[in-house]
Coordinates of C-alpha atoms and ligand atoms in Angstrom, one line a residue:
M243 CA 237.8 316.5 56.2
A244 CA 235.3 319.6 55.6
P245 CA 232.8 320.4 58.8
I246 CA 229.6 318.8 58.2
K247 CA 226.9 320.4 58.4
S248 CA 224.1 319.4 56.1
I249 CA 222.9 315.6 55.6
A250 CA 220.4 313.8 53.7
I251 CA 218.8 310.6 54.6
I252 CA 217.4 308.3 52.2
G253 CA 214.9 306.1 53.7
A254 CA 212.5 306.5 56.6
G255 CA 212.3 302.6 57.8
P256 CA 213.3 301.4 60.8
A257 CA 217.3 301.9 59.7
G258 CA 216.2 305.7 58.6
A259 CA 214.1 306.8 61.7
I260 CA 216.6 305.7 64.0
T261 CA 219.6 307.5 62.0
V262 CA 216.9 310.7 62.3
D263 CA 217.5 310.3 66.1
A264 CA 221.4 309.6 66.0
L265 CA 222.1 312.4 64.1
A266 CA 220.0 315.0 65.7
Q267 CA 221.0 314.1 69.4
E268 CA 224.7 314.6 68.2
K269 CA 223.4 318.4 68.7
Q270 CA 225.9 319.8 65.6
F271 CA 224.1 319.7 62.2
D272 CA 222.3 322.6 60.5
L273 CA 220.3 320.5 58.5
I274 CA 218.8 316.9 58.2
R275 CA 216.6 316.3 55.3
V276 CA 214.9 312.8 55.1
F277 CA 213.6 311.7 51.6
E278 CA 210.8 308.7 51.4
R279 CA 209.0 307.8 48.5
R280 CA 206.6 306.0 50.6
E281 CA 204.2 308.4 52.0
K282 CA 204.9 307.2 55.3
A283 CA 207.5 305.8 57.6
G284 CA 207.7 302.1 58.6
G285 CA 209.9 301.1 55.5
C286 CA 208.9 297.2 55.3
W287 CA 206.4 297.4 57.8
I288 CA 203.9 299.1 55.9
A289 CA 201.1 298.0 54.0
D290 CA 200.3 298.9 50.2
P291 CA 197.6 301.4 50.1
K292 CA 195.8 299.8 47.1
D293 CA 197.5 296.5 48.1
H294 CA 197.0 295.7 44.3
V295 CA 199.9 293.2 44.1
Q296 CA 198.7 290.1 43.3
Q297 CA 201.2 289.6 41.0
L298 CA 204.2 291.7 40.3
P299 CA 204.1 293.5 37.2
D300 CA 206.4 293.1 34.3
F301 CA 207.4 289.7 35.0
D302 CA 210.1 289.8 32.2
K303 CA 212.5 291.3 34.6
I304 CA 212.0 290.3 37.3
A305 CA 212.7 286.8 35.8
S306 CA 216.3 288.1 34.9
R307 CA 219.2 287.0 37.3
I308 CA 219.9 290.8 38.1
P309 CA 216.9 293.2 37.8
D310 CA 217.3 296.3 36.2
D311 CA 216.5 298.5 38.7
S312 CA 217.5 301.8 37.0
V313 CA 215.7 305.2 36.0
P314 CA 217.5 307.2 33.6
V315 CA 217.6 310.8 34.7
P316 CA 218.8 313.1 31.7
S317 CA 220.4 316.4 32.0
K318 CA 216.8 317.8 30.8
L319 CA 214.2 317.1 33.9
P320 CA 211.9 314.6 32.0
T321 CA 208.2 315.2 31.7
T322 CA 206.6 312.1 32.3
T323 CA 206.9 309.7 34.9
P324 CA 209.4 306.6 33.3
E325 CA 207.9 303.5 32.9
I326 CA 209.9 301.2 35.4
T327 CA 208.7 303.3 38.6
Q328 CA 205.6 301.3 38.6
Y329 CA 207.8 298.2 39.2
R330 CA 210.1 300.0 41.9
F331 CA 206.4 300.9 43.8
A332 CA 205.5 297.2 43.6
G333 CA 204.1 296.8 46.6
T334 CA 205.4 295.5 50.3
S335 CA 206.0 292.2 51.4
I336 CA 202.8 292.8 54.4
Y337 CA 200.5 290.2 54.5
P338 CA 197.3 290.7 57.1
T339 CA 198.9 288.1 59.6
L340 CA 202.7 289.1 59.2
E341 CA 204.3 289.1 62.6
T342 CA 207.8 289.5 63.5
N343 CA 209.9 286.9 63.6
I344 CA 211.9 287.8 66.4
D345 CA 211.3 288.1 70.4
A346 CA 210.4 292.1 70.5
F347 CA 212.8 293.0 73.1
A348 CA 215.4 291.4 70.7
M349 CA 214.4 293.8 68.3
S350 CA 214.0 297.0 69.8
F351 CA 216.1 299.8 69.8
S352 CA 218.3 300.1 73.2
Q353 CA 216.3 303.1 74.9
E354 CA 212.5 302.3 73.3
P355 CA 211.1 299.0 73.9
F356 CA 208.4 297.7 72.3
P357 CA 204.6 298.4 73.3
E358 CA 203.3 295.3 75.4
E359 CA 200.5 295.2 72.9
R360 CA 200.3 291.7 71.3
S361 CA 199.1 290.6 67.9
A362 CA 196.9 293.3 67.4
L363 CA 194.4 291.3 65.6
N364 CA 194.5 288.0 67.9
I365 CA 195.9 286.3 64.8
S366 CA 199.4 285.0 66.3
R367 CA 199.9 281.1 66.0
H368 CA 201.9 281.3 69.0
G369 CA 199.1 282.4 71.4
P370 CA 197.9 285.2 73.7
Q371 CA 201.6 285.5 75.0
S372 CA 202.9 285.8 71.5
P373 CA 206.8 287.1 72.3
F374 CA 206.1 288.3 68.4
R375 CA 204.7 291.8 67.3
H376 CA 202.1 292.1 64.4
W377 CA 203.1 294.2 61.6
K378 CA 201.0 297.3 62.5
A379 CA 203.0 297.3 65.8
V380 CA 205.9 297.7 63.9
E381 CA 205.1 300.2 61.9
A382 CA 203.6 302.6 64.6
Y383 CA 206.5 301.7 66.2
I384 CA 208.6 303.5 63.9
Q385 CA 206.0 306.2 63.7
N386 CA 206.4 306.9 67.1
L387 CA 210.4 307.1 66.6
L388 CA 209.9 310.1 64.0
N389 CA 207.0 311.7 65.5
R390 CA 208.9 312.7 68.9
N391 CA 211.0 316.0 68.7
G392 CA 209.5 317.1 65.7
Y393 CA 211.5 314.6 63.6
Q394 CA 208.6 314.3 61.2
N395 CA 208.9 318.0 59.9
L396 CA 212.3 316.9 58.8
V397 CA 210.5 313.9 56.2
S398 CA 209.7 314.8 52.6
Y399 CA 207.3 312.1 52.0
D400 CA 206.3 310.7 48.3
T401 CA 210.0 311.4 47.1
T402 CA 212.1 308.9 45.2
V403 CA 216.1 310.1 45.4
E404 CA 216.4 309.0 41.8
L405 CA 220.3 310.0 41.6
V406 CA 223.4 310.9 43.9
Q407 CA 225.8 312.5 42.8
K408 CA 229.3 314.3 43.9
D409 CA 229.9 317.2 43.0
T410 CA 233.9 317.0 42.9
K411 CA 233.9 321.7 42.7
T412 CA 232.0 322.1 46.0
G413 CA 232.7 318.8 47.5
K414 CA 228.6 318.4 48.3
W415 CA 226.2 315.3 47.2
T416 CA 223.3 316.6 44.6
L417 CA 220.1 314.7 45.1
T418 CA 218.0 314.8 42.1
L419 CA 214.3 313.8 43.3
R420 CA 211.0 313.3 42.6
K421 CA 207.7 313.9 43.6
P422 CA 204.2 312.7 42.1
Q423 CA 201.8 315.5 41.4
N424 CA 198.2 314.1 41.7
G425 CA 197.5 312.9 38.2
Q426 CA 200.0 315.8 37.0
E427 CA 203.4 315.9 35.7
D428 CA 206.0 314.3 38.4
H429 CA 207.8 317.4 40.1
W430 CA 211.6 316.9 39.7
W431 CA 213.8 319.3 41.6
S432 CA 217.8 318.7 43.6
E433 CA 219.0 319.6 46.8
S434 CA 222.7 319.3 47.9
F435 CA 224.1 318.1 51.3
D436 CA 227.5 317.5 52.9
A437 CA 226.8 313.9 53.6
V438 CA 224.2 311.8 52.9
V439 CA 223.4 308.1 54.9
V440 CA 221.4 305.6 52.3
A441 CA 219.0 303.5 54.5
V442 CA 216.8 302.3 51.8
G443 CA 217.0 298.2 52.9
H444 CA 217.5 295.7 50.5
Y445 CA 214.1 293.8 50.4
T446 CA 212.5 295.8 47.6
V447 CA 213.4 293.9 44.6
P448 CA 212.3 290.1 44.5
F449 CA 215.2 287.6 43.4
I450 CA 213.9 285.2 41.2
P451 CA 216.3 282.4 40.2
F452 CA 216.5 281.9 36.2
T453 CA 214.7 278.9 35.5
P454 CA 214.1 277.7 31.7
G455 CA 210.5 278.1 30.9
L456 CA 209.5 280.4 34.1
A457 CA 208.9 283.1 31.9
E458 CA 207.0 281.2 29.4
L459 CA 204.6 279.9 32.0
S460 CA 204.0 283.0 33.1
Q461 CA 202.9 284.5 29.7
N462 CA 200.5 281.5 28.9
F463 CA 199.1 281.0 32.4
P464 CA 198.9 284.4 34.0
G465 CA 198.8 284.4 37.8
S466 CA 200.6 281.0 38.1
V467 CA 204.1 282.5 38.8
E468 CA 204.4 284.5 42.4
H469 CA 206.6 285.5 44.7
S470 CA 207.0 285.9 48.0
K471 CA 206.3 289.3 48.1
A472 CA 202.8 289.0 46.8
W473 CA 201.9 286.7 49.1
R474 CA 198.6 287.4 51.3
D475 CA 196.8 285.1 52.1
P476 CA 196.2 280.9 51.6
E477 CA 192.7 281.0 50.7
K478 CA 193.5 281.6 46.9
Y479 CA 195.2 278.4 46.8
R480 CA 193.3 276.0 48.1
G481 CA 192.9 273.0 46.3
K482 CA 195.9 274.0 44.1
R483 CA 198.7 272.2 43.0
V484 CA 201.4 274.0 44.2
V485 CA 205.3 274.4 44.2
V486 CA 207.1 276.2 46.9
V487 CA 210.6 277.5 45.9
G488 CA 213.0 278.3 48.7
A489 CA 213.3 277.5 52.1
S490 CA 214.6 280.4 54.0
I491 CA 212.2 282.4 55.8
S492 CA 209.3 283.3 53.8
G493 CA 209.4 280.1 51.5
T494 CA 209.4 277.9 55.4
D495 CA 206.0 280.2 56.4
I496 CA 204.6 279.7 53.0
S497 CA 205.2 276.1 52.8
F498 CA 203.8 275.7 56.4
S499 CA 201.2 277.7 55.3
L500 CA 199.8 275.9 52.7
A501 CA 200.6 272.5 53.8
D502 CA 197.2 271.7 55.0
V503 CA 195.4 274.3 52.5
A504 CA 197.0 273.1 49.2
E505 CA 196.4 270.0 46.9
T506 CA 198.1 267.2 48.9
P507 CA 200.9 266.7 49.2
L508 CA 202.5 270.6 48.2
N509 CA 205.5 270.6 47.0
S510 CA 208.3 272.4 48.5
V511 CA 211.8 273.1 46.9
V512 CA 214.4 272.5 49.7
R513 CA 217.9 273.6 49.2
G514 CA 220.6 276.3 48.9
R515 CA 219.8 278.6 52.2
Y516 CA 218.0 275.5 54.0
H517 CA 219.2 275.2 57.7
P518 CA 219.2 271.8 58.5
Y519 CA 218.1 272.2 62.1
F520 CA 215.7 275.0 62.1
F521 CA 213.7 275.1 59.0
D522 CA 213.9 271.5 59.0
W523 CA 211.1 271.0 61.6
A524 CA 208.5 273.0 59.2
F525 CA 209.2 270.6 56.2
Q526 CA 208.4 267.6 58.1
H527 CA 205.2 268.4 58.1
P528 CA 203.1 264.8 56.7
N529 CA 201.4 267.4 53.9
I530 CA 204.6 268.5 52.2
L531 CA 207.2 267.2 49.8
R532 CA 210.6 267.7 49.6
R533 CA 211.9 268.6 45.8
P534 CA 215.4 269.1 44.5
P535 CA 215.6 272.3 42.6
I536 CA 213.8 272.9 39.3
T537 CA 215.6 272.1 35.8
N538 CA 212.8 273.2 33.6
I539 CA 209.2 274.0 33.0
I540 CA 207.0 273.1 29.6
S541 CA 204.1 275.1 29.0
S542 CA 201.7 275.6 26.4
R543 CA 198.6 277.6 26.1
E544 CA 196.9 275.4 23.2
T545 CA 197.1 272.0 25.1
G546 CA 197.2 273.8 28.4
E547 CA 200.4 271.6 30.0
R548 CA 202.0 273.7 32.9
T549 CA 204.7 270.6 33.6
V550 CA 207.3 271.4 36.8
F551 CA 210.6 268.9 35.9
F552 CA 213.2 268.7 39.1
E553 CA 216.5 267.5 39.6
D554 CA 216.0 264.2 40.4
G555 CA 214.3 262.9 37.4
T556 CA 210.9 263.7 38.5
K557 CA 208.4 265.9 37.3
L558 CA 205.0 267.2 38.1
E559 CA 202.3 268.2 35.5
N560 CA 199.1 270.7 35.4
V561 CA 200.9 273.0 38.3
D562 CA 198.5 275.5 39.5
H563 CA 201.0 277.9 41.0
I564 CA 204.8 278.4 41.7
I565 CA 205.8 280.5 44.7
F566 CA 209.1 281.7 45.0
G567 CA 210.3 282.4 48.5
T568 CA 214.3 283.0 46.8
G569 CA 214.9 286.2 48.4
Y570 CA 215.1 290.1 46.8
T571 CA 218.4 291.6 45.7
W572 CA 220.6 294.5 46.2
T573 CA 219.7 297.3 44.3
L574 CA 220.7 301.4 44.5
H575 CA 219.7 302.2 41.4
F576 CA 220.3 306.3 42.7
L577 CA 224.0 305.5 42.6
P578 CA 224.5 303.8 39.4
T579 CA 228.3 303.4 39.5
L580 CA 228.3 301.4 42.9
A581 CA 225.1 299.8 42.1
K582 CA 227.2 297.8 39.4
T583 CA 229.6 297.0 42.0
I584 CA 227.5 295.0 44.2
R585 CA 227.9 291.2 44.1
N586 CA 226.5 288.3 45.8
N587 CA 224.0 291.0 47.4
R588 CA 226.9 292.9 49.2
L589 CA 228.1 296.2 48.5
P590 CA 232.2 296.1 48.2
N591 CA 234.7 298.7 50.3
L592 CA 232.0 299.7 53.0
Y593 CA 234.2 299.9 56.5
Q594 CA 232.3 298.2 59.2
H595 CA 229.3 297.7 56.5
V596 CA 228.6 301.6 57.1
F597 CA 231.6 303.9 55.5
Y598 CA 232.1 304.2 51.7
Q599 CA 235.9 303.9 51.9
N600 CA 236.5 305.7 49.0
D601 CA 234.2 308.6 50.6
P602 CA 233.3 308.3 54.3
T603 CA 231.0 311.6 53.9
L604 CA 228.7 308.3 52.1
C605 CA 227.2 305.7 55.0
F606 CA 225.2 303.1 54.6
V607 CA 223.0 302.1 57.5
G608 CA 221.4 298.5 56.9
A609 CA 223.5 297.1 54.6
V610 CA 223.1 294.0 56.3
A611 CA 222.0 290.7 56.1
A612 CA 218.9 289.8 58.7
G613 CA 219.5 289.1 62.0
F614 CA 219.1 291.5 65.3
T615 CA 218.4 294.1 62.3
F616 CA 216.9 297.2 64.3
K617 CA 219.8 296.9 67.1
V618 CA 222.4 296.7 64.8
F619 CA 220.9 299.8 62.6
E620 CA 221.0 301.6 66.1
W621 CA 225.1 300.8 66.1
Q622 CA 225.4 302.2 62.8
A623 CA 223.6 305.0 62.9
V624 CA 225.5 306.2 66.2
L625 CA 229.1 305.3 64.3
A626 CA 227.7 307.4 61.3
A627 CA 226.8 310.0 63.6
R628 CA 230.1 310.8 65.8
F629 CA 231.8 310.4 62.9
L630 CA 229.9 313.0 60.7
A631 CA 229.8 315.1 63.9
G632 CA 233.7 314.7 63.6
R633 CA 233.8 313.6 67.3
I634 CA 235.4 310.2 65.8
K635 CA 238.3 309.2 63.3
L636 CA 238.2 306.5 61.3
P637 CA 241.6 304.5 60.7
P638 CA 243.7 305.0 57.7
K639 CA 242.3 303.7 54.4
N640 CA 244.6 300.8 53.6
E641 CA 243.4 299.4 57.6
Q642 CA 240.2 300.0 56.0
I643 CA 240.6 297.8 53.2
K644 CA 242.3 294.8 55.1
W645 CA 239.3 294.9 57.7
E646 CA 237.9 294.1 54.3
E647 CA 239.8 291.6 53.3
D648 CA 240.3 289.7 56.5
R649 CA 236.2 289.1 56.4
I650 CA 236.6 288.0 53.2
A651 CA 238.9 285.4 54.3
Y652 CA 236.6 284.7 57.6
K653 CA 233.6 285.0 56.0
G654 CA 233.3 284.6 52.0
D655 CA 232.8 287.1 49.3
G656 CA 229.2 286.4 49.5
V657 CA 225.8 287.1 51.7
P658 CA 227.4 285.6 54.4
F659 CA 230.1 288.9 54.6
T660 CA 227.0 291.0 56.1
A661 CA 225.9 288.0 58.2
L662 CA 226.5 289.0 61.3
Y663 CA 225.2 286.0 63.2
P664 CA 226.6 284.3 64.8
D665 CA 229.1 286.7 65.9
F666 CA 226.9 289.9 67.0
E667 CA 228.4 290.5 70.3
E668 CA 232.1 290.7 68.4
Y669 CA 230.3 293.3 65.9
F670 CA 228.3 295.4 68.4
E671 CA 230.9 295.5 70.9
Q672 CA 233.7 296.4 68.2
V673 CA 231.2 299.4 66.7
R674 CA 230.4 300.4 70.0
H675 CA 234.0 301.0 71.2
M676 CA 234.4 303.1 68.3
A677 CA 231.8 305.4 68.3
G678 CA 232.6 306.4 71.5
E679 CA 230.4 308.0 74.8
P680 CA 228.0 311.0 74.4
T681 CA 230.5 313.9 75.0
E682 CA 229.0 316.8 76.9
G683 CA 225.3 315.6 76.7
K684 CA 225.7 315.7 73.1
G685 CA 224.9 312.0 70.7
R686 CA 223.0 309.0 71.9
R687 CA 224.5 306.3 74.2
L688 CA 224.7 302.5 73.2
P689 CA 224.9 300.0 76.1
K690 CA 226.7 297.3 76.2
F691 CA 225.9 294.2 74.6
E692 CA 223.7 292.1 76.7
K693 CA 223.8 288.3 76.8
I694 CA 220.1 288.2 77.6
W695 CA 219.5 289.7 73.9
R696 CA 220.8 286.8 72.0
E697 CA 219.1 284.4 74.5
G698 CA 216.1 285.8 73.3
F699 CA 217.3 285.9 69.5
D700 CA 217.8 282.3 69.8
A701 CA 214.7 281.7 72.1
A702 CA 212.4 282.9 69.4
H703 CA 213.7 279.9 66.8
L704 CA 212.6 277.5 69.7
K705 CA 209.2 279.2 69.4
R706 CA 208.9 278.9 66.3
I707 CA 210.3 275.3 66.3
D708 CA 207.4 274.5 68.8
M709 CA 205.1 275.9 66.5
W710 CA 206.3 273.9 63.6
K711 CA 206.4 270.7 66.1
R712 CA 202.9 271.5 66.8
G713 CA 201.2 271.8 63.6
N714 CA 202.9 268.8 62.4
E715 CA 201.6 266.7 65.0
E716 CA 198.3 268.4 64.6
A717 CA 198.1 267.4 61.0
R718 CA 199.3 263.4 62.0
E719 CA 196.3 263.1 64.1
R720 CA 194.1 264.5 61.4
I721 CA 195.6 262.2 59.1
R722 CA 194.7 259.5 61.4
K723 CA 191.6 260.3 62.5
K724 CA 190.2 261.0 58.7
K725 CA 192.0 257.4 57.8
A726 CA 190.3 255.1 60.8
E727 CA 186.9 257.2 59.5
Q728 CA 187.9 255.7 56.4
K729 CA 188.3 252.3 57.6
D730 CA 185.1 252.4 59.7
D731 CA 183.1 253.7 56.6
S732 CA 184.7 250.6 54.3
S733 CA 183.7 248.5 56.9
I734 CA 180.0 249.4 57.5
E735 CA 180.1 249.0 53.6
Q736 CA 181.5 245.3 53.3
T737 CA 179.4 244.6 56.5
S738 CA 176.4 246.1 54.6
H739 CA 177.4 243.9 51.9
L740 CA 177.2 240.5 53.2
Ligands
FAD130 C1 208.6 290.2 54.6 C2 209.5 290.4 56.0 C3 209.7 289.9 57.0 C4 210.5 290.6 58.2 N1 210.6 290.3 59.5 C5 211.8 290.7 60.5 C6 211.3 290.2 61.3 O1 210.4 290.0 62.3 N2 212.4 290.7 62.7 C7 213.7 291.6 61.5 O2 214.1 292.4 62.4 N3 213.5 292.1 60.6 C8 213.0 291.3 59.7 N4 212.7 292.1 58.4 C9 213.6 292.5 57.5 C10 213.4 294.0 57.8 O3 213.8 294.4 56.7 C11 213.6 295.1 58.4 O4 213.3 295.0 59.9 C12 213.7 296.7 58.3 O5 212.3 296.8 57.9 C13 214.4 297.1 57.4 O6 214.8 298.6 57.8 P1 215.6 299.1 56.6 O7 215.3 300.9 57.2 O8 216.7 298.6 56.5 O9 214.9 299.0 55.2 P2 213.4 299.0 54.7 O10 212.5 298.9 56.1 O11 213.3 298.8 53.4 O12 213.1 300.8 54.6 C14 213.3 301.3 53.5 C15 213.0 302.6 53.2 O13 213.4 303.4 52.0 C16 212.7 304.0 51.3 N5 213.4 304.0 49.8 C17 214.2 302.9 49.2 N6 214.6 303.6 48.3 C18 214.1 304.8 48.4 C19 215.1 305.9 47.3 N7 215.1 306.1 45.9 N8 214.2 307.4 47.6 C20 213.6 307.5 48.5 N9 212.7 306.3 50.0 C21 214.0 305.6 49.1 C22 211.8 302.6 51.1 O14 210.5 303.2 50.6 C23 211.4 302.5 52.9 O15 210.7 303.1 53.4 C24 211.5 291.2 57.3 C25 211.6 291.8 55.8 C26 210.1 291.5 55.6 C27 210.5 291.5 53.9

């Protein structure tokens, strides 16, 4: 491999930010450039400045199983912004009360502890000593990482990478870039690099399972179908008849937040990734009615019908809202050939989830499922940086392929392939050994995996279970009191009739 002198990083979220530091600390590269389509760093942890996303636009696209996230880049540079761009920019998942869901110290990078400050708005459901952090603290944490050492100068904000192509003659990667120009035509240009690190996350394009009648419902009753990405505040749903679909992190949080707000009972569709020991507690809320998956929806603008049918043959009429907490679809619109190979929310041919086997000058940081995210990004970033600096070699391609085959045999070929849970330590240590130690002060040092991180990770889940148990108990108490009051009222009434 020819020496790597210039590197492009796509994305300035947590993965991109730590990659900048890992690359810079190798002190080996002439040029590091970061391209970020948002106006500032932070990725998933920055709010939409306009916060206009009450309902996601272009519902037809998100209702299909695999949303089309591609922007055609013609050989002649276009003069107008492709329409679909609107959809790709469609807001963030940030809502005012969002907090981290794992303990701050288990989530932080190894050399940058999370600031001590607790929930900025003091809205934590876990009390003042919450181990979790408000999203604004995470945003500041990522931006601080880039503020040091002049890293901000390396970032081109408001810049979307629309296409990445390898020129086989020069061996360089060419990035086609686009920057909006304040009401005027977008500015398009290209830049070339020896290597590219993709750090774009995978929480952009909402996934909504195909459901007969859903698109019609959305058309007949705009605002009735939403994705958790558009979730902001429970008040909007007060007294409304709501179905929440999904029982992973978002679906559970939304169901629990609505249980005392929406019309009772709240209908929660629970199946699929439902975790019997963890999320189960939230669904034991007395106001939540678990429902099996939706089979069909019938709606009519003329008659006002909005009926949802479930797998067990039951139905629910006059539904006001269906909220899908059904996750996101991985997309890579700027690498169209690779994008086509994405299956079951994983990109095949990535050795150690980082190196594209056919050409390891294309690396990925963050192409893994949730769990210890920030630290995993750090380990991956350091591994990629050491390799691109020419300080370590990768095993031959056949061994890389064998690694992937073995993992498929162990984890399957779907989402669990990218889940490092429960073998976090094994992966962290493997990557650390591969990356090796810094030489002559060059490179970021990776510490040994500490058991305490894992304990912190598990403790966070226990804290959430405690919160749910407390909430359930309080709700039961409220219901008991209400029933007792009603009983008192009716006995007074009866007495007065005597
Ligand atoms: C609601 C929600 C809550 C979460 N809570 C937690 C939590 O508590 N703890 C935890 O560890 N994880 C959590 N996560 C997971 C989250 O994905 C990670 O915390 C982390 O933000 C992922 O970092 P990333 O850098 O890989 O991706 P992102 O944070 O998504 O950043 C990717 C960046 O790439 C940019 N980008 C994408 N495509 C392009 C392009 N073509 N050109 C230029 N720029 C591009 C994006 O604008 C973005 O800034 C949560 C996710 C969501 C959605």
